[in-house]
mmCIF file of C-alpha atoms in Angstrom:
data_model
loop_
_atom_site.group_PDB
_atom_site.id
_atom_site.type_symbol
_atom_site.label_atom_id
_atom_site.label_comp_id
_atom_site.label_asym_id
_atom_site.label_seq_id
_atom_site.Cartn_x
_atom_site.Cartn_y
_atom_site.Cartn_z
ATOM 1 C CA ALA A 243 7.127 15.465 -0.029
ATOM 2 C CA GLN A 244 3.824 13.846 0.798
ATOM 3 C CA THR A 245 3.427 12.280 4.212
ATOM 4 C CA VAL A 246 0.657 10.234 5.763
ATOM 5 C CA THR A 247 0.268 9.946 9.526
ATOM 6 C CA GLN A 248 -1.831 7.472 11.455
ATOM 7 C CA SER A 249 -1.620 8.416 15.115
ATOM 8 C CA GLN A 250 -3.328 5.312 16.502
ATOM 9 C CA PRO A 251 -1.074 2.226 16.349
ATOM 10 C CA GLU A 252 -3.811 0.094 17.897
ATOM 11 C CA MET A 253 -7.558 0.356 18.347
ATOM 12 C CA SER A 254 -10.179 -2.002 19.684
ATOM 13 C CA VAL A 255 -13.944 -2.130 19.331
ATOM 14 C CA GLN A 256 -16.726 -4.289 20.622
ATOM 15 C CA GLU A 257 -18.559 -6.334 18.031
ATOM 16 C CA ALA A 258 -21.547 -4.404 16.569
ATOM 17 C CA GLU A 259 -20.150 -1.078 17.816
ATOM 18 C CA THR A 260 -18.680 1.787 15.781
ATOM 19 C CA VAL A 261 -15.017 2.733 15.586
ATOM 20 C CA THR A 262 -13.172 5.590 13.878
ATOM 21 C CA LEU A 263 -9.605 5.373 12.637
ATOM 22 C CA SER A 264 -7.701 8.625 12.152
ATOM 23 C CA CYS A 265 -5.436 9.729 9.338
ATOM 24 C CA THR A 266 -3.819 13.037 8.469
ATOM 25 C CA TYR A 267 -1.719 13.839 5.443
ATOM 26 C CA ASP A 268 0.423 16.592 4.086
ATOM 27 C CA THR A 269 0.608 17.621 0.444
ATOM 28 C CA SER A 270 0.943 20.692 -1.724
ATOM 29 C CA GLU A 271 -1.036 19.086 -4.538
ATOM 30 C CA SER A 272 -4.632 20.061 -5.215
ATOM 31 C CA ASP A 273 -5.687 16.927 -7.050
ATOM 32 C CA TYR A 274 -5.168 13.560 -5.401
ATOM 33 C CA TYR A 275 -6.757 10.390 -4.086
ATOM 34 C CA LEU A 276 -6.977 9.027 -0.581
ATOM 35 C CA PHE A 277 -7.530 5.401 0.322
ATOM 36 C CA TRP A 278 -8.057 3.042 3.184
ATOM 37 C CA TYR A 279 -6.640 -0.440 2.705
ATOM 38 C CA LYS A 280 -7.237 -3.448 4.941
ATOM 39 C CA GLN A 281 -4.564 -6.059 5.576
ATOM 40 C CA PRO A 282 -5.869 -9.178 7.344
ATOM 41 C CA PRO A 283 -3.507 -11.845 8.712
ATOM 42 C CA SER A 284 -3.346 -13.357 5.220
ATOM 43 C CA ARG A 285 -1.241 -10.280 4.269
ATOM 44 C CA GLN A 286 -3.328 -9.566 1.192
ATOM 45 C CA MET A 287 -3.960 -5.830 0.768
ATOM 46 C CA ILE A 288 -7.632 -5.083 0.159
ATOM 47 C CA LEU A 289 -9.047 -1.722 -0.877
ATOM 48 C CA VAL A 290 -11.748 -0.635 1.578
ATOM 49 C CA ILE A 291 -12.699 2.795 0.327
ATOM 50 C CA ARG A 292 -11.462 5.584 -1.940
ATOM 51 C CA GLN A 293 -11.981 9.360 -1.924
ATOM 52 C CA GLU A 294 -11.220 11.777 -4.743
ATOM 53 C CA ALA A 295 -9.991 15.100 -3.390
ATOM 54 C CA TYR A 296 -12.155 17.158 -5.755
ATOM 55 C CA LYS A 297 -15.321 15.545 -4.411
ATOM 56 C CA GLN A 298 -16.844 17.225 -1.374
ATOM 57 C CA GLN A 299 -19.155 14.335 -0.647
ATOM 58 C CA ASN A 300 -17.710 11.747 1.719
ATOM 59 C CA ALA A 301 -17.317 8.265 0.262
ATOM 60 C CA THR A 302 -19.368 5.380 1.647
ATOM 61 C CA GLU A 303 -19.133 1.647 1.063
ATOM 62 C CA ASN A 304 -21.707 -0.319 3.048
ATOM 63 C CA ARG A 305 -20.557 -0.199 6.708
ATOM 64 C CA PHE A 306 -17.472 1.864 5.878
ATOM 65 C CA SER A 307 -17.516 5.629 5.500
ATOM 66 C CA VAL A 308 -14.990 8.424 5.609
ATOM 67 C CA ASN A 309 -14.886 11.917 7.007
ATOM 68 C CA PHE A 310 -12.800 13.894 4.525
ATOM 69 C CA GLN A 311 -11.761 17.357 5.679
ATOM 70 C CA LYS A 312 -9.655 18.759 2.831
ATOM 71 C CA ALA A 313 -8.682 22.020 4.478
ATOM 72 C CA ALA A 314 -7.577 20.201 7.617
ATOM 73 C CA LYS A 315 -5.965 17.434 5.557
ATOM 74 C CA SER A 316 -7.782 14.825 7.571
ATOM 75 C CA PHE A 317 -9.243 11.541 6.320
ATOM 76 C CA SER A 318 -10.790 9.309 8.983
ATOM 77 C CA LEU A 319 -12.463 5.929 8.484
ATOM 78 C CA LYS A 320 -15.618 4.999 10.337
ATOM 79 C CA ILE A 321 -16.589 1.352 10.627
ATOM 80 C CA SER A 322 -20.174 0.812 11.727
ATOM 81 C CA ASP A 323 -21.628 -2.406 13.141
ATOM 82 C CA SER A 324 -18.145 -3.859 13.538
ATOM 83 C CA GLN A 325 -17.744 -7.532 12.736
ATOM 84 C CA LEU A 326 -15.131 -10.060 13.769
ATOM 85 C CA GLY A 327 -13.947 -10.165 10.156
ATOM 86 C CA ASP A 328 -13.046 -6.477 10.337
ATOM 87 C CA ALA A 329 -10.081 -7.300 12.565
ATOM 88 C CA ALA A 330 -6.994 -6.364 10.558
ATOM 89 C CA MET A 331 -4.362 -3.745 10.047
ATOM 90 C CA TYR A 332 -5.721 -0.663 8.279
ATOM 91 C CA PHE A 333 -3.577 1.620 6.183
ATOM 92 C CA CYS A 334 -4.336 5.118 5.042
ATOM 93 C CA ALA A 335 -2.740 5.971 1.691
ATOM 94 C CA TYR A 336 -2.277 8.965 -0.576
ATOM 95 C CA ALA A 337 -1.736 9.104 -4.322
ATOM 96 C CA ALA A 338 -1.259 12.262 -6.338
ATOM 97 C CA THR A 339 -3.176 12.240 -9.602
ATOM 98 C CA ASN A 340 -0.259 13.311 -11.762
ATOM 99 C CA ALA A 341 2.642 11.738 -9.913
ATOM 100 C CA GLY A 342 3.888 8.189 -9.547
ATOM 101 C CA LYS A 343 4.343 7.777 -5.813
ATOM 102 C CA SER A 344 1.730 6.310 -3.512
ATOM 103 C CA THR A 345 2.458 6.950 0.157
ATOM 104 C CA PHE A 346 1.205 4.887 3.089
ATOM 105 C CA GLY A 347 0.788 5.543 6.782
ATOM 106 C CA ASP A 348 2.223 3.181 9.387
ATOM 107 C CA GLY A 349 -1.095 1.463 9.952
ATOM 108 C CA THR A 350 -3.609 0.935 12.747
ATOM 109 C CA THR A 351 -4.195 -2.549 14.109
ATOM 110 C CA LEU A 352 -7.889 -3.022 14.799
ATOM 111 C CA THR A 353 -9.060 -5.668 17.259
ATOM 112 C CA VAL A 354 -12.733 -6.625 17.364
ATOM 113 C CA LYS A 355 -13.911 -8.100 20.658
ATOM 114 C CA PRO A 356 -16.827 -10.545 20.661
ATOM 115 C CA ASN B 236 -7.258 -12.558 -14.889
ATOM 116 C CA ALA B 237 -4.196 -13.110 -12.630
ATOM 117 C CA GLY B 238 -3.642 -9.468 -11.589
ATOM 118 C CA VAL B 239 -0.251 -8.965 -9.930
ATOM 119 C CA THR B 240 1.868 -12.090 -9.492
ATOM 120 C CA GLN B 241 4.962 -12.254 -7.300
ATOM 121 C CA THR B 242 7.480 -15.056 -7.020
ATOM 122 C CA PRO B 243 8.799 -16.570 -4.867
ATOM 123 C CA LYS B 244 6.386 -16.363 -1.925
ATOM 124 C CA PHE B 245 9.049 -17.393 0.576
ATOM 125 C CA ARG B 246 12.835 -17.365 0.465
ATOM 126 C CA ILE B 247 15.686 -17.738 2.913
ATOM 127 C CA LEU B 248 19.006 -16.173 1.971
ATOM 128 C CA LYS B 249 22.415 -16.211 3.560
ATOM 129 C CA ILE B 250 24.206 -12.948 4.219
ATOM 130 C CA GLY B 251 25.953 -11.778 1.066
ATOM 131 C CA GLN B 252 23.827 -13.779 -1.363
ATOM 132 C CA SER B 253 21.870 -12.114 -4.154
ATOM 133 C CA MET B 254 18.445 -12.808 -5.554
ATOM 134 C CA THR B 255 15.688 -11.384 -7.711
ATOM 135 C CA LEU B 256 12.054 -11.049 -6.718
ATOM 136 C CA GLN B 257 9.874 -11.336 -9.781
ATOM 137 C CA CYS B 258 6.726 -9.303 -10.360
ATOM 138 C CA THR B 259 4.427 -9.385 -13.351
ATOM 139 C CA GLN B 260 1.018 -7.843 -14.005
ATOM 140 C CA ASP B 261 -1.454 -8.561 -16.785
ATOM 141 C CA MET B 262 -3.625 -5.444 -16.447
ATOM 142 C CA ASN B 263 -1.546 -3.257 -18.800
ATOM 143 C CA HIS B 264 -0.843 -0.887 -15.919
ATOM 144 C CA ASN B 265 1.715 1.833 -16.485
ATOM 145 C CA TYR B 266 2.773 2.322 -12.865
ATOM 146 C CA MET B 267 4.463 -0.387 -10.806
ATOM 147 C CA TYR B 268 5.877 -0.332 -7.295
ATOM 148 C CA TRP B 269 7.946 -2.279 -4.820
ATOM 149 C CA TYR B 270 7.255 -1.857 -1.120
ATOM 150 C CA ARG B 271 8.713 -3.520 1.921
ATOM 151 C CA GLN B 272 6.817 -4.123 5.127
ATOM 152 C CA ASP B 273 8.706 -4.847 8.312
ATOM 153 C CA PRO B 274 6.836 -6.679 11.113
ATOM 154 C CA GLY B 275 4.004 -4.582 12.547
ATOM 155 C CA MET B 276 4.929 -1.624 10.376
ATOM 156 C CA GLY B 277 3.637 0.168 7.337
ATOM 157 C CA LEU B 278 4.737 -0.027 3.728
ATOM 158 C CA LYS B 279 7.919 1.723 2.693
ATOM 159 C CA LEU B 280 8.448 2.479 -0.993
ATOM 160 C CA ILE B 281 11.659 1.010 -2.406
ATOM 161 C CA TYR B 282 11.400 1.801 -6.127
ATOM 162 C CA TYR B 283 8.694 2.634 -8.582
ATOM 163 C CA SER B 284 8.232 2.906 -12.323
ATOM 164 C CA VAL B 285 5.838 5.012 -14.380
ATOM 165 C CA GLY B 286 6.434 3.078 -17.571
ATOM 166 C CA ALA B 287 8.795 0.780 -19.446
ATOM 167 C CA GLY B 288 12.346 2.061 -19.283
ATOM 168 C CA ILE B 289 11.621 4.528 -16.453
ATOM 169 C CA THR B 290 12.383 3.856 -12.794
ATOM 170 C CA ASP B 291 12.839 6.049 -9.759
ATOM 171 C CA LYS B 292 13.889 5.680 -6.141
ATOM 172 C CA GLY B 293 11.465 5.624 -3.266
ATOM 173 C CA GLU B 294 12.151 6.091 0.443
ATOM 174 C CA VAL B 295 14.426 3.078 1.039
ATOM 175 C CA PRO B 296 16.287 2.176 -2.198
ATOM 176 C CA ASN B 297 19.694 1.279 -0.759
ATOM 177 C CA GLY B 298 20.670 -2.341 -1.349
ATOM 178 C CA TYR B 299 18.151 -2.836 -4.160
ATOM 179 C CA ASN B 300 17.976 -2.411 -7.915
ATOM 180 C CA VAL B 301 15.129 -2.579 -10.398
ATOM 181 C CA SER B 302 14.575 -2.617 -14.115
ATOM 182 C CA ARG B 303 11.482 -2.174 -16.281
ATOM 183 C CA SER B 304 12.106 -3.498 -19.760
ATOM 184 C CA THR B 305 8.439 -4.311 -20.429
ATOM 185 C CA THR B 306 5.106 -2.962 -19.231
ATOM 186 C CA GLU B 307 4.313 -6.290 -17.549
ATOM 187 C CA ASP B 308 7.468 -7.017 -15.555
ATOM 188 C CA PHE B 309 9.194 -5.181 -12.722
ATOM 189 C CA PRO B 310 11.832 -7.355 -11.019
ATOM 190 C CA LEU B 311 13.532 -6.312 -7.779
ATOM 191 C CA ARG B 312 17.157 -7.284 -7.354
ATOM 192 C CA LEU B 313 18.782 -7.678 -3.935
ATOM 193 C CA GLU B 314 22.553 -7.508 -4.046
ATOM 194 C CA LEU B 315 24.664 -8.690 -1.098
ATOM 195 C CA ALA B 316 21.746 -9.544 1.175
ATOM 196 C CA ALA B 317 21.883 -8.241 4.755
ATOM 197 C CA PRO B 318 19.770 -9.148 7.825
ATOM 198 C CA SER B 319 18.220 -5.653 7.632
ATOM 199 C CA GLN B 320 16.560 -6.742 4.390
ATOM 200 C CA THR B 321 14.503 -9.373 6.185
ATOM 201 C CA SER B 322 10.977 -8.236 5.398
ATOM 202 C CA VAL B 323 7.845 -8.901 3.402
ATOM 203 C CA TYR B 324 8.005 -7.416 -0.064
ATOM 204 C CA PHE B 325 4.953 -6.301 -1.997
ATOM 205 C CA CYS B 326 4.726 -5.510 -5.657
ATOM 206 C CA ALA B 327 1.831 -3.321 -6.759
ATOM 207 C CA SER B 328 0.539 -1.639 -9.884
ATOM 208 C CA ARG B 329 -1.939 1.027 -10.949
ATOM 209 C CA THR B 330 -3.143 2.308 -14.262
ATOM 210 C CA GLY B 331 -1.530 5.733 -14.078
ATOM 211 C CA LEU B 332 -4.632 7.196 -15.659
ATOM 212 C CA GLU B 333 -6.582 9.779 -13.715
ATOM 213 C CA ASN B 334 -9.504 7.562 -12.926
ATOM 214 C CA THR B 335 -8.967 5.692 -9.689
ATOM 215 C CA GLY B 336 -5.404 5.754 -8.367
ATOM 216 C CA GLU B 337 -6.121 2.390 -6.766
ATOM 217 C CA LEU B 338 -3.162 0.098 -6.200
ATOM 218 C CA PHE B 339 -3.436 -3.597 -7.006
ATOM 219 C CA PHE B 340 -1.153 -5.730 -4.871
ATOM 220 C CA GLY B 341 0.549 -9.052 -5.210
ATOM 221 C CA GLU B 342 0.356 -11.523 -2.333
ATOM 222 C CA GLY B 343 3.761 -10.599 -0.964
ATOM 223 C CA SER B 344 7.130 -12.333 -0.740
ATOM 224 C CA ARG B 345 8.555 -13.127 2.687
ATOM 225 C CA LEU B 346 12.339 -12.880 2.659
ATOM 226 C CA THR B 347 14.559 -13.935 5.553
ATOM 227 C CA VAL B 348 18.273 -13.179 5.557
ATOM 228 C CA LEU B 349 20.338 -15.238 8.005
#
């Protein structure tokens, strides 16, 4: 069974600084997707970034980038130039390409200090 | 384009009552999901469906039932509500094709069982 582990229940960062959120996963599949979702206080789940497992290049979306280490089954999220609006709960998620289930970690609550 | 629509957004139930959370999507997605999120926690998969007429259990299916008679609709039935079912429920969908794996979420339904 696939599992996703986020070992940091809470993180904080100073505005304009950089923070890295950790995620590890376990799977026997070779083809899959990994995601980071953001959940602000509004509860709406927002996709931040996506990584296809077959791609060696790390995904980047503006201030958000990932460090994908397939052999280590590690998928961390780096947020650069943190902004107050980045404060939210962040979830790491896994989805196998040819299977129905999408599995989520327990989340990391990010606080951004002004 | 409405995306994923959940109703109701809020509901209070008494112990032993039953209710159905409605979920509909207009993106012609094959895969649909129900998750629950307890306060400060991650998303736990209740049930999922990979197409009309096909459903399967997730991590926490006890006390719930689902059906998938059409591609668009995936209702979640709570039978004999218990306080342990107090949670926020999210419906989500994805295409099921091997292009993105991204989940599209509804806004959530907050259920309180007293």
